[in-house]
XYZ file of C-alpha atoms in Angstrom:
659
model
C 163.479 9.501 83.342
C 161.442 6.869 81.535
C 160.544 6.963 77.876
C 156.752 7.249 77.502
C 155.061 5.323 74.704
C 151.924 6.644 73.059
C 149.231 4.601 71.215
C 151.046 1.318 71.704
C 154.060 2.739 69.862
C 156.968 0.280 69.778
C 160.559 1.496 70.032
C 163.819 -0.327 70.155
C 166.474 0.106 72.827
C 166.520 0.333 76.608
C 164.506 2.676 78.760
C 166.431 5.228 80.894
C 165.874 6.913 84.241
C 167.677 9.906 85.773
C 170.047 8.822 88.533
C 172.495 10.447 90.877
C 175.949 9.444 92.059
C 175.292 10.147 95.726
C 178.904 9.924 96.894
C 180.221 12.249 94.193
C 177.307 14.622 94.704
C 177.918 14.799 98.446
C 181.668 15.360 98.036
C 181.132 18.257 95.622
C 178.223 19.754 97.488
C 180.374 22.204 99.468
C 181.009 24.143 96.232
C 177.291 24.813 95.889
C 177.288 27.180 98.845
C 178.774 30.460 97.532
C 179.033 32.131 100.935
C 180.800 30.346 103.757
C 178.855 32.500 106.204
C 175.535 31.298 104.814
C 175.761 28.332 107.203
C 175.198 30.726 110.128
C 172.107 32.074 108.399
C 170.720 28.564 107.978
C 171.214 27.792 111.651
C 169.592 31.082 112.689
C 166.712 30.368 110.338
C 166.151 26.962 111.930
C 165.982 28.585 115.346
C 163.433 31.144 114.150
C 161.251 28.444 112.585
C 161.459 26.518 115.847
C 159.757 29.546 117.480
C 162.844 30.449 119.514
C 162.873 33.831 121.268
C 166.647 33.860 121.745
C 169.495 32.315 119.775
C 172.897 32.129 121.415
C 176.108 31.995 119.361
C 179.473 31.225 120.953
C 182.841 31.135 119.202
C 186.095 29.873 120.695
C 188.763 30.949 118.217
C 191.508 28.912 119.907
C 189.706 25.570 119.664
C 187.858 26.700 116.498
C 184.568 25.602 117.989
C 181.279 27.305 117.143
C 178.152 26.610 119.221
C 174.606 27.720 118.314
C 171.781 27.108 120.762
C 168.163 28.220 121.002
C 165.090 27.895 123.203
C 162.653 26.820 120.466
C 160.514 23.712 120.207
C 163.475 21.524 119.280
C 164.155 19.096 116.434
C 161.155 16.912 115.726
C 162.889 14.373 113.474
C 166.629 13.716 113.301
C 165.987 11.490 110.295
C 164.725 14.410 108.202
C 167.646 16.602 109.338
C 169.955 14.870 106.851
C 167.355 13.867 104.271
C 168.228 15.997 101.228
C 165.277 17.969 99.748
C 162.983 16.865 102.574
C 162.032 19.565 105.032
C 161.429 18.701 108.641
C 159.166 21.730 109.098
C 155.599 20.510 109.117
C 153.872 23.687 110.329
C 151.389 24.780 107.649
C 152.360 28.474 107.848
C 156.038 27.661 107.332
C 155.320 25.367 104.395
C 153.017 27.856 102.661
C 154.958 31.073 103.111
C 158.604 30.042 103.376
C 158.797 26.956 101.141
C 161.614 25.205 103.062
C 163.588 23.084 100.634
C 165.376 20.735 103.006
C 168.878 21.521 101.810
C 170.118 24.265 104.134
C 171.389 22.045 106.945
C 173.818 20.381 104.550
C 175.844 23.618 104.566
C 176.653 22.751 108.203
C 178.199 19.470 107.106
C 180.860 21.274 105.076
C 181.497 24.061 107.578
C 183.276 21.846 110.155
C 185.063 18.538 110.473
C 182.619 17.289 113.124
C 179.079 18.315 114.053
C 177.184 17.455 117.254
C 173.425 18.125 117.386
C 171.604 17.819 120.708
C 167.838 18.353 121.067
C 164.897 17.010 123.111
C 167.032 14.444 124.955
C 168.664 13.049 121.791
C 172.051 13.580 120.192
C 173.543 13.038 116.732
C 177.328 13.113 116.305
C 178.839 12.867 112.802
C 181.782 13.936 110.652
C 181.981 15.278 107.125
C 183.274 11.946 105.868
C 180.337 10.163 107.507
C 177.979 12.137 105.277
C 180.060 11.860 102.112
C 180.446 8.078 102.510
C 176.751 7.642 103.339
C 177.424 5.853 106.628
C 174.647 4.824 108.992
C 174.455 7.283 111.900
C 172.978 6.486 115.288
C 170.865 8.952 117.236
C 171.704 8.418 120.902
C 169.813 9.213 124.032
C 171.219 12.227 125.829
C 170.124 12.466 129.406
C 171.811 15.757 130.326
C 169.329 18.602 129.969
C 170.569 22.054 128.827
C 170.058 24.966 131.216
C 168.065 28.222 130.909
C 165.373 26.775 128.706
C 167.760 25.800 125.903
C 166.225 23.015 123.787
C 168.639 22.676 120.873
C 172.445 22.891 120.765
C 174.466 22.546 117.564
C 178.252 22.328 117.924
C 180.603 22.801 114.967
C 184.027 21.450 115.854
C 187.134 22.618 114.020
C 185.232 24.957 111.708
C 186.534 25.437 108.168
C 188.953 28.210 107.245
C 186.309 29.684 104.964
C 184.093 30.283 107.962
C 186.918 31.333 110.290
C 190.222 32.019 108.481
C 193.379 31.102 110.354
C 194.360 34.750 110.335
C 190.792 35.837 111.052
C 189.667 37.310 114.353
C 186.626 36.977 116.572
C 185.993 40.682 115.924
C 185.680 40.097 112.189
C 183.328 37.170 112.792
C 181.248 39.399 115.059
C 181.064 42.144 112.418
C 179.842 39.631 109.869
C 177.306 38.265 112.333
C 176.011 41.769 113.152
C 175.394 42.419 109.483
C 173.661 39.064 109.135
C 171.231 39.652 112.028
C 170.593 43.382 111.435
C 167.041 42.611 110.307
C 166.486 39.321 112.108
C 163.243 39.022 114.146
C 164.780 36.976 116.993
C 167.263 38.153 119.634
C 170.797 36.941 118.875
C 173.505 36.833 121.531
C 177.156 36.504 120.584
C 179.628 35.515 123.308
C 177.196 36.811 125.967
C 176.560 40.168 124.179
C 173.124 40.927 122.713
C 173.645 42.077 119.106
C 171.879 45.166 117.727
C 169.190 44.650 115.095
C 168.530 48.130 113.660
C 166.546 46.857 110.674
C 164.310 44.360 112.412
C 160.748 44.900 111.328
C 158.391 46.334 113.942
C 155.237 47.976 112.570
C 154.646 49.616 115.952
C 157.709 51.868 115.963
C 156.583 54.028 113.002
C 159.663 53.244 110.913
C 157.839 50.687 108.770
C 154.765 50.565 106.576
C 153.170 47.493 105.040
C 153.128 47.314 101.236
C 152.326 44.718 98.619
C 155.914 43.420 98.582
C 156.293 43.440 102.369
C 157.128 45.966 105.140
C 159.341 48.826 103.915
C 161.263 51.686 105.505
C 162.335 54.643 103.338
C 164.793 57.340 104.337
C 163.119 60.735 104.420
C 159.645 59.226 104.817
C 159.720 56.720 107.669
C 163.072 57.756 109.189
C 165.351 60.724 108.789
C 164.411 63.981 107.106
C 166.085 63.850 103.684
C 165.025 61.754 100.734
C 167.828 59.858 99.055
C 168.512 59.322 95.381
C 165.932 57.122 93.607
C 166.109 53.442 94.399
C 168.527 51.405 92.303
C 170.496 48.182 92.544
C 173.082 49.477 95.011
C 171.000 51.348 97.616
C 168.201 48.869 98.425
C 168.735 46.584 101.414
C 166.521 43.512 101.331
C 165.703 40.827 103.840
C 163.949 37.542 103.178
C 162.718 35.586 106.178
C 164.781 37.913 108.371
C 168.124 37.378 106.601
C 169.847 39.713 104.112
C 169.664 38.821 100.442
C 171.369 40.323 97.372
C 174.024 41.799 99.683
C 176.740 42.034 97.027
C 174.821 44.675 95.107
C 174.961 47.164 97.983
C 177.299 50.141 98.137
C 176.276 51.050 101.717
C 178.263 49.791 104.715
C 176.889 47.853 107.643
C 173.128 47.957 107.988
C 172.700 51.400 106.413
C 170.655 51.929 103.265
C 168.074 54.486 102.111
C 165.611 51.751 101.152
C 164.922 48.691 103.312
C 162.366 45.958 102.741
C 161.444 42.680 104.398
C 160.236 40.779 101.354
C 157.048 38.757 101.513
C 158.266 35.164 101.298
C 154.970 34.126 99.719
C 155.909 36.223 96.661
C 159.705 36.110 96.654
C 161.849 33.001 96.680
C 165.561 32.625 97.404
C 167.773 30.888 94.900
C 168.988 27.534 96.167
C 171.050 26.262 97.760
C 172.655 29.089 99.766
C 169.792 31.627 99.524
C 172.078 34.630 98.927
C 170.211 35.704 95.775
C 166.607 35.952 94.713
C 165.256 33.514 92.214
C 164.962 35.325 88.856
C 167.028 38.035 90.495
C 167.235 40.711 87.773
C 163.506 40.771 87.095
C 162.666 40.734 90.791
C 165.040 43.650 91.423
C 163.313 45.705 88.726
C 159.988 45.088 90.440
C 161.305 46.023 93.881
C 163.056 49.187 92.657
C 159.996 50.339 90.717
C 157.818 49.808 93.794
C 160.119 51.856 96.026
C 160.241 54.762 93.577
C 156.479 54.604 93.176
C 156.096 54.867 96.960
C 158.268 58.002 97.019
C 156.257 59.590 94.201
C 153.031 58.883 96.125
C 154.630 60.510 99.151
C 155.494 63.645 97.154
C 151.910 63.911 95.918
C 150.712 63.668 99.519
C 153.176 66.327 100.678
C 151.894 68.725 98.034
C 148.393 68.320 99.462
C 149.529 68.754 103.066
C 152.135 71.562 102.877
C 151.770 75.199 101.902
C 153.042 75.987 98.374
C 156.080 77.827 99.750
C 157.034 75.017 102.133
C 156.483 72.352 99.492
C 158.935 74.093 97.145
C 161.505 74.579 99.911
C 161.296 70.960 101.002
C 160.939 68.915 97.816
C 161.969 70.824 94.669
C 165.148 68.824 94.109
C 163.527 65.539 95.134
C 160.741 65.959 92.586
C 163.353 66.475 89.873
C 165.236 63.322 90.883
C 162.061 61.233 90.855
C 160.814 62.608 87.536
C 157.766 64.518 88.840
C 158.746 68.145 88.198
C 155.201 68.698 86.933
C 154.034 68.830 90.573
C 155.286 72.442 90.662
C 153.665 73.655 87.444
C 150.822 75.297 89.377
C 152.852 76.316 92.443
C 153.592 80.098 92.370
C 157.037 79.769 93.964
C 160.431 78.516 92.817
C 163.646 78.041 94.814
C 166.285 80.766 94.602
C 168.835 78.097 93.706
C 167.037 77.640 90.377
C 168.671 80.867 89.208
C 172.230 81.881 88.476
C 173.860 85.258 88.020
C 177.004 86.128 86.079
C 180.065 86.610 88.262
C 182.738 86.815 85.544
C 182.948 87.359 81.800
C 185.399 84.696 80.707
C 186.029 81.308 79.165
C 185.622 79.016 82.181
C 187.944 76.273 83.367
C 187.885 73.868 86.305
C 188.990 76.542 88.778
C 186.876 79.474 87.550
C 183.268 79.629 86.371
C 181.070 82.233 84.725
C 177.900 81.773 86.775
C 177.136 81.773 90.467
C 174.044 80.080 91.889
C 171.653 82.567 93.431
C 170.903 82.101 97.109
C 169.354 84.120 99.876
C 169.984 83.899 103.577
C 168.015 81.493 105.718
C 165.130 83.962 106.098
C 163.912 83.175 102.571
C 165.035 80.544 100.106
C 162.187 80.802 97.574
C 161.006 83.542 95.253
C 157.468 84.107 93.999
C 156.118 84.550 90.493
C 155.064 88.094 91.354
C 158.589 88.988 92.469
C 160.050 87.715 89.204
C 157.542 89.700 87.158
C 158.655 92.873 88.944
C 162.258 92.509 87.748
C 163.004 95.243 85.180
C 165.218 93.015 83.067
C 163.028 89.953 83.686
C 164.294 86.386 83.805
C 166.573 85.136 81.017
C 166.417 81.510 79.925
C 169.087 79.248 78.395
C 171.780 81.910 78.375
C 175.374 81.470 77.268
C 177.757 80.026 79.831
C 181.058 81.008 78.218
C 182.462 83.745 75.993
C 183.150 81.138 73.323
C 179.530 79.887 73.174
C 178.760 82.298 70.344
C 180.016 85.670 69.064
C 177.732 87.947 71.114
C 178.238 85.929 74.305
C 180.887 88.285 75.741
C 178.580 91.273 75.259
C 175.596 89.443 76.729
C 177.542 88.208 79.740
C 178.789 91.739 80.476
C 175.195 93.020 80.444
C 173.993 90.165 82.669
C 176.852 90.841 85.098
C 175.970 94.554 85.204
C 172.258 93.893 85.795
C 172.765 90.767 87.921
C 170.162 89.124 85.692
C 168.421 85.994 86.972
C 169.287 83.188 84.545
C 167.466 79.848 84.404
C 168.044 76.657 82.438
C 164.917 75.271 80.745
C 166.114 71.738 81.564
C 165.664 72.515 85.277
C 161.888 72.993 85.037
C 159.031 71.031 83.506
C 158.161 72.002 79.945
C 154.740 73.259 81.105
C 156.010 75.246 84.097
C 154.797 78.851 84.267
C 158.327 80.236 84.221
C 158.611 79.294 80.549
C 155.910 81.853 79.776
C 157.545 84.795 81.600
C 161.232 84.192 80.792
C 163.067 85.843 77.874
C 164.911 83.264 75.790
C 168.470 84.163 74.985
C 168.276 82.565 71.541
C 165.610 85.147 70.556
C 167.706 88.180 71.607
C 169.558 90.686 69.435
C 172.308 93.050 70.571
C 173.428 96.427 69.292
C 176.239 98.515 70.798
C 176.749 102.271 70.566
C 180.182 103.532 71.680
C 180.824 107.023 73.056
C 184.222 108.732 73.375
C 185.971 106.230 71.097
C 189.741 106.762 70.758
C 191.341 106.815 67.337
C 194.400 104.911 68.478
C 194.186 101.142 68.643
C 196.330 98.237 69.768
C 195.777 94.685 68.549
C 196.124 91.688 70.877
C 196.096 88.068 69.677
C 196.016 84.792 71.553
C 195.396 81.417 69.972
C 192.558 81.825 67.443
C 191.197 85.080 68.903
C 192.129 88.695 68.262
C 190.956 91.810 70.084
C 191.413 95.352 68.764
C 191.669 97.483 71.900
C 190.402 101.077 71.997
C 189.670 103.513 74.787
C 186.063 104.632 75.204
C 184.002 106.775 77.574
C 180.988 104.430 77.688
C 179.058 101.798 75.748
C 175.299 101.488 75.447
C 174.001 97.984 74.725
C 170.512 97.695 73.250
C 168.811 94.328 73.772
C 165.686 93.347 71.892
C 163.795 90.056 71.401
C 162.609 88.652 68.099
C 159.816 86.800 69.923
C 158.885 89.173 72.754
C 158.245 92.861 72.130
C 158.128 93.459 75.883
C 161.912 93.101 76.077
C 163.532 96.473 75.325
C 166.610 97.115 77.452
C 169.213 99.862 77.024
C 172.146 99.205 79.331
C 174.957 101.732 79.769
C 178.420 100.501 80.713
C 180.926 103.177 81.757
C 183.596 101.175 83.590
C 185.640 98.070 82.966
C 185.711 96.636 79.453
C 183.345 95.282 76.830
C 183.941 92.851 73.974
C 181.846 93.118 70.804
C 182.195 90.743 67.847
C 183.684 91.774 64.509
C 182.108 89.941 61.585
C 182.495 90.589 57.906
C 179.401 91.376 55.822
C 179.266 87.858 54.362
C 180.606 85.848 57.303
C 178.502 83.081 58.831
C 178.931 83.269 62.634
C 178.488 79.492 62.885
C 181.456 78.763 60.613
C 184.020 81.396 61.581
C 187.298 79.723 62.552
C 189.080 82.855 63.829
C 187.197 85.059 66.248
C 187.767 88.837 66.112
C 186.552 91.301 68.734
C 186.580 94.987 69.456
C 187.504 95.616 73.074
C 186.263 98.910 74.480
C 188.311 99.868 77.535
C 186.472 102.327 79.746
C 188.543 102.017 82.919
C 191.050 99.775 84.666
C 188.462 98.970 87.340
C 187.677 95.312 86.715
C 187.879 92.058 88.667
C 188.406 89.671 85.770
C 191.172 90.480 83.300
C 190.098 90.791 79.634
C 192.545 88.069 78.531
C 190.316 85.514 80.315
C 187.638 86.248 77.720
C 190.034 85.176 74.981
C 191.468 81.955 76.416
C 191.023 79.452 79.243
C 194.819 78.919 79.593
C 194.571 75.175 80.053
C 197.241 72.783 78.871
C 196.864 69.581 76.860
C 195.699 67.821 80.037
C 192.942 70.398 80.660
C 194.821 71.765 83.677
C 194.879 75.516 84.216
C 198.388 76.915 83.623
C 198.979 80.102 85.579
C 202.129 80.933 83.603
C 200.135 81.022 80.362
C 197.769 83.522 81.940
C 200.607 85.667 83.349
C 202.267 85.882 79.934
C 199.010 86.947 78.303
C 198.288 89.566 80.998
C 201.785 91.045 80.664
C 201.439 91.240 76.886
C 197.967 92.809 77.176
C 199.069 95.363 79.749
C 202.003 96.343 77.546
C 199.520 97.008 74.734
C 197.450 99.190 77.069
C 200.567 101.120 78.137
C 201.313 101.906 74.492
C 197.698 102.873 73.902
C 197.734 105.264 76.861
C 201.279 106.638 76.271
C 202.225 105.456 79.741
C 205.455 106.746 81.235
C 208.467 104.468 80.922
C 208.508 104.132 84.695
C 205.050 102.525 84.617
C 206.162 100.079 81.936
C 209.268 99.137 83.927
C 207.306 98.795 87.163
C 204.907 96.383 85.496
C 207.653 94.324 83.840
C 209.993 94.200 86.824
C 207.147 93.690 89.266
C 206.173 90.440 87.507
C 209.722 89.076 87.487
C 210.550 89.308 91.214
C 214.189 90.565 90.749
C 216.715 89.580 93.413
C 218.696 92.530 94.886
C 221.576 92.777 97.352
C 222.157 95.552 99.882
C 224.652 97.128 97.466
C 221.972 97.246 94.753
C 219.715 99.207 97.086
C 222.057 102.205 96.861
C 222.322 102.221 93.088
C 220.471 104.393 90.540
C 219.900 103.405 86.921
C 218.937 105.681 84.031
C 216.503 104.206 81.488
C 215.854 105.995 78.201
C 213.640 105.186 75.255
C 215.401 104.717 71.925
C 214.360 104.025 68.376
C 216.708 102.719 65.710
C 216.361 103.354 62.007
C 216.096 100.617 59.427
C 219.246 100.580 57.288
C 219.944 104.263 58.092
C 216.795 105.495 56.320
C 213.687 107.356 57.436
C 211.932 104.192 58.610
C 212.404 103.305 62.271
C 211.885 100.183 64.282
C 209.606 100.039 67.343
C 210.871 102.012 70.305
C 212.914 100.140 72.898
C 214.708 100.764 76.166
C 218.336 101.675 76.799
C 219.685 101.195 80.320
C 222.739 102.911 81.828
C 224.182 102.877 85.365
C 224.387 106.211 87.214
C 227.936 105.484 88.380
C 230.885 107.764 89.136
C 231.747 108.233 85.450
C 228.135 109.169 84.616
C 228.044 111.583 87.576
C 231.243 113.269 86.371
C 229.702 113.676 82.907
C 226.546 115.206 84.406
C 228.560 117.643 86.574
C 230.646 118.758 83.577
C 227.506 119.331 81.486
C 225.886 121.321 84.313
C 228.961 123.571 84.690
C 229.119 124.133 80.929
C 225.420 125.062 80.659
C 224.979 127.074 83.903
C 228.431 127.883 85.156
C 227.642 126.182 88.473
C 230.280 123.875 89.880
C 228.900 120.791 91.600
C 230.938 117.839 92.784
C 230.025 114.288 91.854
C 229.340 113.550 95.538
C 226.931 116.488 95.799
C 225.174 115.465 92.582
C 224.867 111.875 93.833
C 223.260 113.031 97.094
C 220.891 115.402 95.300
C 219.667 112.758 92.885
C 219.442 110.201 95.692
C 217.336 112.616 97.740
C 214.906 112.985 94.823
C 214.831 109.371 93.735
C 215.257 107.883 97.233
C 216.828 104.604 96.088
C 216.805 101.716 98.542
C 214.123 103.247 100.765
C 213.920 101.513 104.149
C 210.382 100.991 105.460
C 209.355 99.650 108.836
C 211.756 99.080 111.705
C 214.117 101.597 113.310
C 215.321 103.140 110.012
C 211.837 103.723 108.573
C 212.039 106.525 105.964
C 215.833 106.363 105.569
C 217.419 105.350 102.289
C 220.777 103.963 101.232
C 223.442 105.787 99.224
C 226.350 103.461 98.636
C 227.045 102.004 102.079
C 225.780 105.027 104.065
C 222.306 105.530 105.534
C 221.120 109.058 104.693
C 218.250 110.855 106.433
C 217.321 113.977 104.424
């Protein structure tokens, strides 16, 4: 670079000019090519520019020799082949649209120890060191003519381990080559096998359409039936001059990708020297992605014009949401059934159990019309609670929605100007009032974590729902089975700031699918994993409270407790009878008594003798202990045998008795 003087300006010192250490540059040049396989792309590219119709690739893994030949016009100038930054391609179309830089062939130099190039009756034979040392190379006459129309043969002898690892296989090389030529415009044969080119551009096959950035093929538009997610860095497959570019961004294997483009080389330029990335890559990717998504949006607009309203909703509702054009459905009088959810359980959800279930019909109809929604007595509810702990009236609201199987919709799933916003009742505008019939005076209190429920029996509950914003909503819903939670708030309590939640639980029957304890806790541990033992403990405690509330017989209490513990019994145990009595002990011998408990005694020989003596004293009847044992056994039927040959028999001691 020379220093330029202006207006006869005088400066002191020497002038300077940019120079290059050719030997050092050549020796370090191999590090400029980031992909060892890019050398194959350069050789294929040369064949395409030479107007070849077939390129043949042969690999001998044992001798580590790679041969590439083609039937193009041949090499015009061997001198320019190794002239850095000077392209030997003189065709005007190639120069204007592809901008050959004259560097690609140097990747061949560093891919093998020795390279032999034969074309148009001439041959050049050189080694890597020949190039690095800048030695004079002689182009020799080569009289032997290749067969089958082959005009150019390039042989790479003892290829580098980067191109063919010592442990690498021919199969792996072939897989890499298949990916490289998947969009190549020229036939490529590898070891006598023609390689597939699924992404080669052919405007005649209907899979491609010409756009401003080049021919494109989009899944769901030009091939396949389902649109993919919007275009982004990892799902766009690009080709430049027939070879893949920006491959490392992709998350799709092989040649697959929802979005494929053959970039116009007059607009897009590869980054030198190895051409694996676009020049100004990030900005170019933004342009390409935006163009693809714009093409899909145009397609959706066209589909709305071509399809019936019902079919358009069935086919493209979810796609329009993904591509940010939900407004296309604002004037379409249908919505998909999957837009709605119904309440399946009243509970606090966890990973294994949810409150809502997505609505769906059978294949005969997957959309619902505006008119059908207007006919629903309870209407459509919008932005409803999704858990009992969303707010204090959530448990009541969820129970009503479960009873009515109310259609629930999330406002985020439709455009803000969609017609459903005008006909839906918003949950945040609703008020709830509960009238209880047949309320019991007795009550049991159940607590878990920061929630308490006062449990009472009831005949039925009527829930009145009104809307502060919509006078048309006036529902009175009667619940006469299962259970219902209603919040308990003090006169001055702010529902938003209550730390401990209190409920009234109205128990109308034991006919329910989801246990009430699931409305009080999710039973997850510190790792957010559902713990079944936590739930079992809570259910047992709750059911004990219900047994006390209902004055259940001791036998029912024992059955519930023992049934949850899975007691282990032997054959001898099957013949035994135990007497369980309820007892209550006083506090310090006074009139105050502790809670009732259970006392257990074995009905053994001594107990039988006591019973027989008491019977004789009270009635004068003499009964032996053996007779009493058999009589009680006949009534209680301990150790009943079911199934098998002794079905209906029962055990008394070691004997099988059939009454």
